[in-house]
Each structure stands twice: as structure tokens, then as C-alpha cells.
CSV table of C-alpha atoms in Angstrom, one decimal:
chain,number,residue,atom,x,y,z
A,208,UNK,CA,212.9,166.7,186.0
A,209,UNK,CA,212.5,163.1,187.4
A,210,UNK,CA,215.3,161.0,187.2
A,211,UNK,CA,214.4,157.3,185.6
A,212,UNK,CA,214.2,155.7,189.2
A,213,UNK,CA,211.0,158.2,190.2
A,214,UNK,CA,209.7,157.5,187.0
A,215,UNK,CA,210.2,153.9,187.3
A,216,UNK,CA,208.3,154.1,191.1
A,217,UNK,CA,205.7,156.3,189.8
A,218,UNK,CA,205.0,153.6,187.1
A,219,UNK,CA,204.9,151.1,189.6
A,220,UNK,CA,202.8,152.3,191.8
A,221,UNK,CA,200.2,153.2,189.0
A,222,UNK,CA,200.8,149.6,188.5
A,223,UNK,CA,200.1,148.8,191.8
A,224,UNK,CA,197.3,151.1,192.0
A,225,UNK,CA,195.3,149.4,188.8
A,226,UNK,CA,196.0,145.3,189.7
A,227,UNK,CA,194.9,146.5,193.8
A,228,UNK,CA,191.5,145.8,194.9
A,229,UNK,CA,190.4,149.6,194.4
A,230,UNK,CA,187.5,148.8,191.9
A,231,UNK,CA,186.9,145.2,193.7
A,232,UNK,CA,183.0,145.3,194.9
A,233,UNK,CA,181.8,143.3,197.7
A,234,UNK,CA,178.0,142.8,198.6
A,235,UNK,CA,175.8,140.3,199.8
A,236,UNK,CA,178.0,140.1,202.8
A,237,UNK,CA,176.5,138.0,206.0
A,238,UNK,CA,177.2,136.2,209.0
A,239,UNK,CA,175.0,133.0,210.1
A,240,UNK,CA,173.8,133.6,213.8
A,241,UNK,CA,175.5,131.3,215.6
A,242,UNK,CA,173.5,128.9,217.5
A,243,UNK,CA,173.9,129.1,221.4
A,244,UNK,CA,177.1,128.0,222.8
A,245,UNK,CA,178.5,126.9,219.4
A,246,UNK,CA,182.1,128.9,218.7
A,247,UNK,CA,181.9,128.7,215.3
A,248,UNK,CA,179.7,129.6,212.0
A,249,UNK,CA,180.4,131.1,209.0
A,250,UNK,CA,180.4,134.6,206.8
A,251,UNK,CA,179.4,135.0,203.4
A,252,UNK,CA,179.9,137.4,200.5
A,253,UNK,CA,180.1,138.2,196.7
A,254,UNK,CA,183.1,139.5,195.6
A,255,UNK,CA,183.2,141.2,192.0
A,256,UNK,CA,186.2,142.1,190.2
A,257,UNK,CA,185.8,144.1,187.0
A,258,UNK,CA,189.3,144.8,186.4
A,259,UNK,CA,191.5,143.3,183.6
A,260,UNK,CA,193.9,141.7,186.2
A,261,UNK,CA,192.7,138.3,188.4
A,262,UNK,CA,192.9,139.2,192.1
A,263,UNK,CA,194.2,136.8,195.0
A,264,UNK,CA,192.3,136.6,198.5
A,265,UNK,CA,194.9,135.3,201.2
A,266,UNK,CA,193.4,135.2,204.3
A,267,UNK,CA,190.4,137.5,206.4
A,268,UNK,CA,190.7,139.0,209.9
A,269,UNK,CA,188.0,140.2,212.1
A,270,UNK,CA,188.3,142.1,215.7
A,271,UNK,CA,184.9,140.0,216.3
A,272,UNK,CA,186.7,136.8,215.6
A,273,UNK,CA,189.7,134.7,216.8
A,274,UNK,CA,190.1,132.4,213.7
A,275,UNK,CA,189.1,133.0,210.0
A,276,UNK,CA,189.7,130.1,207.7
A,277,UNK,CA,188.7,130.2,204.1
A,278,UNK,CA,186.9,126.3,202.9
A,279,UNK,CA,185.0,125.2,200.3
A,280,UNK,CA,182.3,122.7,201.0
A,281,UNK,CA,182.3,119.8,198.5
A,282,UNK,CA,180.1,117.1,197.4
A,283,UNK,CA,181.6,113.6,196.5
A,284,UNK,CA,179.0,111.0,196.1
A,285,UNK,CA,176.6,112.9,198.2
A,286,UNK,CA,179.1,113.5,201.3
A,287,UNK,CA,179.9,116.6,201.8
A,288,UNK,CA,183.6,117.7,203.0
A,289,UNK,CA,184.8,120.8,203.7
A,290,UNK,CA,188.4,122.0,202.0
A,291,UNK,CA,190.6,124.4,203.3
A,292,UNK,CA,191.2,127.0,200.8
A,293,UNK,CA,195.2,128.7,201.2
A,294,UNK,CA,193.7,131.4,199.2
A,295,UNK,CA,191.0,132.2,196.6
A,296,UNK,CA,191.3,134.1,193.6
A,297,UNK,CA,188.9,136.2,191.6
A,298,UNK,CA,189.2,136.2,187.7
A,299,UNK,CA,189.7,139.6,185.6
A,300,UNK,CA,185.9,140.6,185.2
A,301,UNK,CA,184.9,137.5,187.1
A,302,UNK,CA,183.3,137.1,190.0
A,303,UNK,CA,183.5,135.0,193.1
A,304,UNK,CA,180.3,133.8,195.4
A,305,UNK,CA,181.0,132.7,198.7
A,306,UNK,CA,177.6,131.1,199.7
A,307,UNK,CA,176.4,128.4,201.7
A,308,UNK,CA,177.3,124.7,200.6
A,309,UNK,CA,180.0,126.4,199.1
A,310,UNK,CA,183.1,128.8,199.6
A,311,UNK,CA,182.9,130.1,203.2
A,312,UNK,CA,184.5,132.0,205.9
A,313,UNK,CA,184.5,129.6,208.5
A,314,UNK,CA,184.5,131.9,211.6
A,315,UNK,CA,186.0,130.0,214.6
A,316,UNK,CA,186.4,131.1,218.3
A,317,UNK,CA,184.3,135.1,219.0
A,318,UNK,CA,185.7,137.9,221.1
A,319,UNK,CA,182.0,139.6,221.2
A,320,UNK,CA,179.3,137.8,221.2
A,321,UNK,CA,176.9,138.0,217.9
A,322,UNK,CA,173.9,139.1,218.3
A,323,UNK,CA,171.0,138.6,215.5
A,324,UNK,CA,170.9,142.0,213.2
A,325,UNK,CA,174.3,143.3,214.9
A,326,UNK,CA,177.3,143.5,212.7
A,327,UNK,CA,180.9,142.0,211.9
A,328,UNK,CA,183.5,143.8,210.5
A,329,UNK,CA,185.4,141.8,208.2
A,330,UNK,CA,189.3,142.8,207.0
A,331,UNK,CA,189.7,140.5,203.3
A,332,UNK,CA,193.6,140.8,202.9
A,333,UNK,CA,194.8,140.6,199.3
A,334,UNK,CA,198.0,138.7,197.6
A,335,UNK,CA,199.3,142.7,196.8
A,336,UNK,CA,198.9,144.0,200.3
A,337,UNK,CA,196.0,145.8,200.2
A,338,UNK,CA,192.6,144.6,202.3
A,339,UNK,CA,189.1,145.6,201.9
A,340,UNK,CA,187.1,146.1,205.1
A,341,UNK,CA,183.3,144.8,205.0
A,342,UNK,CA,180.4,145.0,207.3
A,343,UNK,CA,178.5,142.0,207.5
A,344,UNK,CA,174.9,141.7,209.3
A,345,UNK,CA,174.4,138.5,211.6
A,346,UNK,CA,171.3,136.7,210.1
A,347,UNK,CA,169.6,133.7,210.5
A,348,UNK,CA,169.6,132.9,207.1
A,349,UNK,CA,170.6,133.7,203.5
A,350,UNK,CA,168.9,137.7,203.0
B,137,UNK,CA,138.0,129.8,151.1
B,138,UNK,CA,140.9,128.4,152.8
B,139,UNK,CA,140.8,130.2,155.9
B,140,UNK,CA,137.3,129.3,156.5
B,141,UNK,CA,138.6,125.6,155.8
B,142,UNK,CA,140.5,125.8,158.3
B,143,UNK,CA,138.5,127.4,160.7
B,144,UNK,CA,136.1,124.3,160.3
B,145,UNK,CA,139.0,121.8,160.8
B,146,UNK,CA,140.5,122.9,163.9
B,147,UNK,CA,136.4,123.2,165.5
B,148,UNK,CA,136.2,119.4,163.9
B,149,UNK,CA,139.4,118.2,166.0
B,150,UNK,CA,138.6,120.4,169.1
B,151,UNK,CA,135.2,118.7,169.2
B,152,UNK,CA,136.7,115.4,168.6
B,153,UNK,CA,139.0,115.9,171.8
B,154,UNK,CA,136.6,116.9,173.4
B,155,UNK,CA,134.4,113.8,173.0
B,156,UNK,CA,137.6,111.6,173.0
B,157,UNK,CA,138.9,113.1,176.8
B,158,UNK,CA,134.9,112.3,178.1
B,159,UNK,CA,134.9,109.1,176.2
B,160,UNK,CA,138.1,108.2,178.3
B,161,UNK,CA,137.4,109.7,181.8
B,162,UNK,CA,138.9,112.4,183.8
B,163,UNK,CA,142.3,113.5,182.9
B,164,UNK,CA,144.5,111.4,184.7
B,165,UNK,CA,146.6,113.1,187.9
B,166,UNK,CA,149.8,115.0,185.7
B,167,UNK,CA,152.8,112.9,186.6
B,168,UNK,CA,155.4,115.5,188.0
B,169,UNK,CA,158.6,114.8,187.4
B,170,UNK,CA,160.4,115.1,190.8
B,171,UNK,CA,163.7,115.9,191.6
B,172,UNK,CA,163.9,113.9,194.7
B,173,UNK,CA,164.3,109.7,194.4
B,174,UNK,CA,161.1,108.9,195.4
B,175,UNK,CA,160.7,105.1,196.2
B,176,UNK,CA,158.3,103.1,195.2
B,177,UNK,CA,158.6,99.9,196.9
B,178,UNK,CA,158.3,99.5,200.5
B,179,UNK,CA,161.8,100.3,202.2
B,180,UNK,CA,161.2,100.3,206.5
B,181,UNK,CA,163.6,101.8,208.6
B,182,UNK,CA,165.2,99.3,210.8
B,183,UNK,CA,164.7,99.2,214.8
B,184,UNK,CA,166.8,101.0,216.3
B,185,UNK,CA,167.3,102.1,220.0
B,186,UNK,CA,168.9,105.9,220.2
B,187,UNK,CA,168.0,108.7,222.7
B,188,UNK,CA,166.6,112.3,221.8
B,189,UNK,CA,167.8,115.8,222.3
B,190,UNK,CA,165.2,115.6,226.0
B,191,UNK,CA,167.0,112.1,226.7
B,192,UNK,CA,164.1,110.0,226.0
B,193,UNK,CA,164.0,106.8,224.1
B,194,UNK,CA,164.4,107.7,220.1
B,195,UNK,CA,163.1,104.5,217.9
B,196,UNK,CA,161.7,103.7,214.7
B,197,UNK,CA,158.4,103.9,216.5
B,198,UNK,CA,159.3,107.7,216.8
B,199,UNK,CA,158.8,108.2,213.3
B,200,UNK,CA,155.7,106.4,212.7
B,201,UNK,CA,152.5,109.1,212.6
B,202,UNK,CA,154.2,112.0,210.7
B,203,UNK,CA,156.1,112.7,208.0
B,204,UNK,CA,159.7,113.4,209.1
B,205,UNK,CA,162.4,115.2,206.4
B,206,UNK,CA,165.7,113.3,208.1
B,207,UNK,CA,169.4,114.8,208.4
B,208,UNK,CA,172.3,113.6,209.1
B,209,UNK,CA,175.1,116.3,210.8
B,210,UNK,CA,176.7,117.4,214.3
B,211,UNK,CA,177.0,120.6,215.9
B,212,UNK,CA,180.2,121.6,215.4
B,213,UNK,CA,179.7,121.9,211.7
B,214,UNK,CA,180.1,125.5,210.5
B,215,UNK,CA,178.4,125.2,207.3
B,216,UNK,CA,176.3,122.5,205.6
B,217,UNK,CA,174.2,121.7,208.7
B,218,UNK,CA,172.9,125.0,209.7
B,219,UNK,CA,172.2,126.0,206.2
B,220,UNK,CA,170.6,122.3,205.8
B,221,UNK,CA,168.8,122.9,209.3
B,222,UNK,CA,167.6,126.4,208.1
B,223,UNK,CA,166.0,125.0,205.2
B,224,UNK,CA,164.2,122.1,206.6
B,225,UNK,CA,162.6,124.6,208.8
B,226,UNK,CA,161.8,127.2,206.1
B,227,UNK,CA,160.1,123.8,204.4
B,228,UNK,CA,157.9,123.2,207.3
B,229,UNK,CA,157.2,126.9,207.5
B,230,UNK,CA,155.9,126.9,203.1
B,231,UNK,CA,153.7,123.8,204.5
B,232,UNK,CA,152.1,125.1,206.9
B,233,UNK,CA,148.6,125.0,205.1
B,234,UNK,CA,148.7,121.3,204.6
B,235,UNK,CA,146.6,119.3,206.6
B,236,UNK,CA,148.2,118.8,210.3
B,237,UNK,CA,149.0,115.1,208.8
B,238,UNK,CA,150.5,115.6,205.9
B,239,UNK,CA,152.7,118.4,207.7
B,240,UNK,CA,156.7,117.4,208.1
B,241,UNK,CA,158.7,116.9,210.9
B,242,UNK,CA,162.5,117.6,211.0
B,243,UNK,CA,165.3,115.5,212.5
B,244,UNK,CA,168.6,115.7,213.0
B,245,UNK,CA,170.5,111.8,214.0
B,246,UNK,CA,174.0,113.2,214.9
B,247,UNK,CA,176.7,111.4,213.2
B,248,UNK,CA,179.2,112.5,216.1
B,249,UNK,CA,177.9,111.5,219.3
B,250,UNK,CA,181.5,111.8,221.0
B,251,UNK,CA,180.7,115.3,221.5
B,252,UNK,CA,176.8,115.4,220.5
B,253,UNK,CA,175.4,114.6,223.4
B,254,UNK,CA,171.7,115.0,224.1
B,255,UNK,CA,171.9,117.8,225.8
B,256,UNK,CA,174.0,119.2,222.9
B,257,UNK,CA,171.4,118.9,220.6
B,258,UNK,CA,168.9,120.5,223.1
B,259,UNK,CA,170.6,123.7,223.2
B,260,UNK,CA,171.1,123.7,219.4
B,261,UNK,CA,168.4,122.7,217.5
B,262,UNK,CA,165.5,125.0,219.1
B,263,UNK,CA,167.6,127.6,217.4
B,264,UNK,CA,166.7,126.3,213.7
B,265,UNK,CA,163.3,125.5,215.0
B,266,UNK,CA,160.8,124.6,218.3
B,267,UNK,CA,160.0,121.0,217.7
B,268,UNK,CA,163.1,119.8,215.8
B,269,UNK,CA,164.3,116.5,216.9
B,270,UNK,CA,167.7,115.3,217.6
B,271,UNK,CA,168.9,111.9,218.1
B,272,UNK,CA,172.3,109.9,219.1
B,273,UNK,CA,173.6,107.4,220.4
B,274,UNK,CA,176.5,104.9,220.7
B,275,UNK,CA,178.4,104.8,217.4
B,276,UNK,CA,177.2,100.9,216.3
B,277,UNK,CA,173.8,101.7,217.1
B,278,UNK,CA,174.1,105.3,214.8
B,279,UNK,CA,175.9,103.0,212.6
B,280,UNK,CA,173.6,100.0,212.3
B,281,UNK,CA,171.1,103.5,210.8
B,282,UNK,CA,173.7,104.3,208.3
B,283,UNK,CA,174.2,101.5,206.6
B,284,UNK,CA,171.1,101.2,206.5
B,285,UNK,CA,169.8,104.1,204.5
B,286,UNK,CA,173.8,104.2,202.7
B,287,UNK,CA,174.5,107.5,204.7
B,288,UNK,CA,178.6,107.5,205.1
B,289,UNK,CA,180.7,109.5,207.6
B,290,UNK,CA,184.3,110.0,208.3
B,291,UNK,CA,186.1,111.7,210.9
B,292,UNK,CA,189.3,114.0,209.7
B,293,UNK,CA,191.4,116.1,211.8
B,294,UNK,CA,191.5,119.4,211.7
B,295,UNK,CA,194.8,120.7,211.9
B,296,UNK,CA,194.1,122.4,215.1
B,297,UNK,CA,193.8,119.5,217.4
B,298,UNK,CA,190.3,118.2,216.8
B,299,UNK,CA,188.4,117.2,213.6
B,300,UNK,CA,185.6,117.6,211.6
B,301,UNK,CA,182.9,115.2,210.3
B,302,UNK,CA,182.7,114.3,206.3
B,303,UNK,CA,179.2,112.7,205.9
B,304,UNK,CA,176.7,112.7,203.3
B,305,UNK,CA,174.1,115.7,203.4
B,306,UNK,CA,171.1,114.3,201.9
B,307,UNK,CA,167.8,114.8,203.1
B,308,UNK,CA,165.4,111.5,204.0
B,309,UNK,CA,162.0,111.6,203.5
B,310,UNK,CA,160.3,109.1,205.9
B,311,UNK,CA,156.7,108.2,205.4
B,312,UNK,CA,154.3,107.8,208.6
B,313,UNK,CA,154.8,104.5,208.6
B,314,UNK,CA,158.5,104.2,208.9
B,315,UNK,CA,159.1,103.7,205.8
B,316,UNK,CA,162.2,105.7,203.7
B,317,UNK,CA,159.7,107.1,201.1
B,318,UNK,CA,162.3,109.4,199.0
B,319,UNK,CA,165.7,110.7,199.2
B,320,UNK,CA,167.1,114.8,198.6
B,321,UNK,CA,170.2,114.6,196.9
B,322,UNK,CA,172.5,118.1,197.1
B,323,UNK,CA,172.4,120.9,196.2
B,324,UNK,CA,169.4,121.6,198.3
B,325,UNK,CA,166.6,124.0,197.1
B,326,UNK,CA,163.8,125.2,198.9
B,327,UNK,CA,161.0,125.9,196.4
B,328,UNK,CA,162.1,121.8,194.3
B,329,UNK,CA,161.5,120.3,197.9
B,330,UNK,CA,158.0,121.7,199.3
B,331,UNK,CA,157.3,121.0,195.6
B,332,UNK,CA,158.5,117.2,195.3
B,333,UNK,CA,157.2,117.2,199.2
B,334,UNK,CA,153.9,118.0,198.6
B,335,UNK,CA,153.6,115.8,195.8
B,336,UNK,CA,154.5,112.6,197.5
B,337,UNK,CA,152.1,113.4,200.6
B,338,UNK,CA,148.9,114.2,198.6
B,339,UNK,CA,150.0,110.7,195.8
B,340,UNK,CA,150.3,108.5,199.3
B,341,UNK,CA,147.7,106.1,200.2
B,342,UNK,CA,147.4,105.8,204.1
């Protein structure tokens, strides 16, 4: 018989089970080759979320990388500036497309070096705690 | 009855058409309806003096000769000019089977010499592409280009103790005579400029 606290966490954690990231899909995932002796480029994914509750990227990690920052590359009257996004949030059965001139990992500072075709694992940390790791290929340009 | 009426009318208009479309000459060229600004009065670049990416004099000389898609950007830009850079090169790669003339150059004018220096550019831009130029120079001269073409730039800091460069990402089309001939507003799309490219090369009169 479980007391009214169990039941209580039990319910929350199916809670937090349905508003995580579980069903989340990411694809499309890439990193621009950097060009030689530049410390910096950028990543770029599609994240999917087909579940009823809006989900809130906070920040990305990488073993590959020193600095992740999240920006968004606007146009006003033609000149293009780049915003620093806090964090980044994906609408119930929306969909988010991080791609270039656009929302972008901006990848700053490399502990390995990245080689064409060679991968980059990247850690996406969400607002409930949970993270979703991605393998992104280093690529010249958009696949 | 009335079928066969209007069998005969649609062979009488066909027929009149046709002798209307030989009465008035060959179809005149289709007028395509470009997505780039493409200017039709005469708009030279102005003299300038900069240096390219293998330190040699970089003037409006430079451009005259060859078609040459112009950007604007700097190195340490994580985003709009590599993807801009990648696609200038994939435009030169779709117009390949143009005549050697007609076929485009790329540059790149840096619009943050401070750190672009020419040797910057030469170990950056052979990575987009083999024979992409790059150009600086001393900020009035870079300038004097700018204002000339309405290209603006800002430096803003970066939180982490340097800065980035706003400027405008557009793409210049610059005839073989120096001339600005059209301009590629953002977003950028491949298949809209070889398609808007090709049109202005083969509708120019050299």
C-alpha cells in the first residue's frame, strides 16, 4: 500500500517523464569545418518535439569544444547581427531548425582538432534536467 | 455541329497567331523576373587603393576583366560568412560551363582589418575556394568602399573581451568593367543566384 507521498512522487516523475525530452528527435545535425587556424564555427541541427508540452534548450556542451553559445543571426536592413540566445524553446508538436543564417551553435575555442568527415559529440541540456547527446559530422557545407 | 465549330475556330486563331508572331518577328528574349536588384544605369566602383590576401596592390582595376560576386565579412565570423563563402563557391562551381568570360570571380573586402590582415585572409579563404580573393586595408580606405556601395558595419563587443562585426551580408555583382551591375539581398539561395547570374551575363553587352 503506498502512502500518498509515493504516490505523489510516482506521479511526478511520470510527469517528469512525459514533459522530458524522451520523444524529442534530433537530425540533420552538423558541424561546419572550420577553416585553418580559425577557433571558432558553428553546429547545426533540427530538433523535433512531438509532445503536447513546449520544451526549453538552455545551453550545449561538447568534450570537443571549450565554449558553446547559442545565437541567432538576424537581418536588419540587410546587416546581419548575431543575437545571443539565453535559451531556445521548442513548441508542443513544433519544431525548431537551427541552420545557417539562422539559429546556431556557435562553437568557440577546440580541445581536438576537427577534421572533415570526423565527428562531434554534442550534450543539448534541457530547462528539466535532462540532455540529449548528438553526434554531429564535420562538413564543409550544409548535407 | 458545335464541336466541329469549334474545332474550326480554335485552327482559325491558331493560324492567325501564327501569321501574327511571323508578321512581328522573333519572339522577343522572355523578361525574367529576377530576384537580385539588377541596375540598369551605369554605377562604377570608385578608385580605391587596398592590398590582397598575397599582399599585392587590390584596386578597382582588379575587378575590371571578370565578373566578380563581392562580400563583405572577416574571419572571425562563425556563421554568415562561411555559409556566404560556401555558396559563392558552389555558384562558381553550377557555372562552370559558361564561357571562361562570363565565369564569376569571388571576393571577400574584410570589414575588420584590425585583425584581417592579408595574411589572414590567405590562410582562410583557399579553404572556401583556390582563387578567392581577399582584400583590406586601412579602415578610411575600406570605408571610402562602403559608403560607396551603402554596405554598413559596426563593431560590438562580445562579452568575452573582444567583439564581433554587424555588417550587411549582401552579395555585389560587379560587371567587367567595374561597374556595380546588381545587388543579392539575404536570404541567400543558391539555385535564384546562378539563375539571376546567368541572366545578367548572357543580357550584357560588352
Amino acid at each position: 500500500m503506498m502512502t500518498r507521498i509515493q504516490t505523489l512522487m510516482v506521479l511526478l516523475l511520470m510527469v517528469i517523464a512525459c514533459s522530458g525530452p524522451d520523444n524529442t528527435r534530433i537530425t540533420d545535425s552538423w558541424v561546419r569545418l572550420p577553416p585553418p587556424n580559425m577557433q571558432m564555427t558553428a553546429a547545426y541541427l533540427l530538433i523535433e518535439n512531438p509532445s503536447s508540452e513546449g520544451i526549453t534548450l538552455i545551453s550545449a556542451t561538447s568534450p570537443s569544444i571549450k565554449l558553446i553559445e547559442m545565437h541567432k543571426t538576424e537581418s536588419n536592413n540587410g546587416v546581419a547581427t548575431m543575437v545571443q540566445q539565453e535559451q531556445v524553446t521548442i513548441p508542443a508538436k513544433g519544431m525548431v531548425s537551427f541552420e545557417p543564417g539562422g539559429l546556431h551553435f556557435m562553437l568557440i575555442g577546440f580541445n581536438d582538432d576537427l577534421t572533415e568527415q570526423n565527428s562531434v559529440s554534442l550534450t543539448l541540456n534541457w530547462s528539466d534536467g535532462t540532455s540529449s547527446v548528438v553526434s554531429a559530422k564535420v562538413l564543409r557545407g550544409k548535407p | 455541329m458545335n464541336k466541329l465549330f469549334f474545332v474550326f475556330v480554335a485552327i482559325a486563331a491558331a493560324t492567325a497567331g501564327l501569321l501574327l508572331s511571323n508578321h512581328l518577328g522573333p519572339a522577343p528574349k522572355p523578361v525574367v523576373d529576377t530576384d537580385a536588384t539588377v541596375f540598369q544605369t551605369v554605377r562604377p566602383l570608385p578608385e580605391m587603393a587596398l592590398v590582397n590576401h598575397l599582399g599585392l596592390p587590390f584596386t578597382r582595376q582588379s575587378f575590371e576583366g571578370q565578373w566578380t560576386l563581392l562580400f563583405f565579412g572577416f574571419t572571425h565570423c562563425p556563421d554568415v560568412c562561411p555559409t556566404t563563402l560556401f555558396l559563392l563557391s558552389q555558384v562558381q562551381k553550377a557555372t562552370t560551363d559558361l564561357p571562361p568570360s562570363q565565369q564569376p570571380k569571388v571576393a571577400m573586402i574584410s570589414v575588420d582589418p584590425a585583425r584581417d590582415t592579408p595574411e589572414k585572409l590567405a590562410g582562410y579563404l583557399p579553404h572556401f575556394g583556390e582563387d578567392i580573393v581577399g582584400a583590406t586595408g586601412e579602415i578610411p580606405r575600406i570605408q571610402a568602399l562602403t559608403a560607396s556601395l551603402g554596405v554598413a558595419y559596426s563593431y560590438t563587443p562580445d562579452g568575452k573581451g573582444g567583439y564581433t562585426v554587424d555588417h550587411t551580408a549582401s552579395i555585389f555583382l560587379i560587371s567587367p568593367r567595374a561597374e556595380l551591375k546588381a545587388l543579392f539581398t539575404t536570404p541567400h539561395d543558391l539555385e535564384t543566384i546562378v539563375r539571376d547570374f546567368e541572366y545578367i551575363v548572357e543580357s550584357y553587352d560588352d
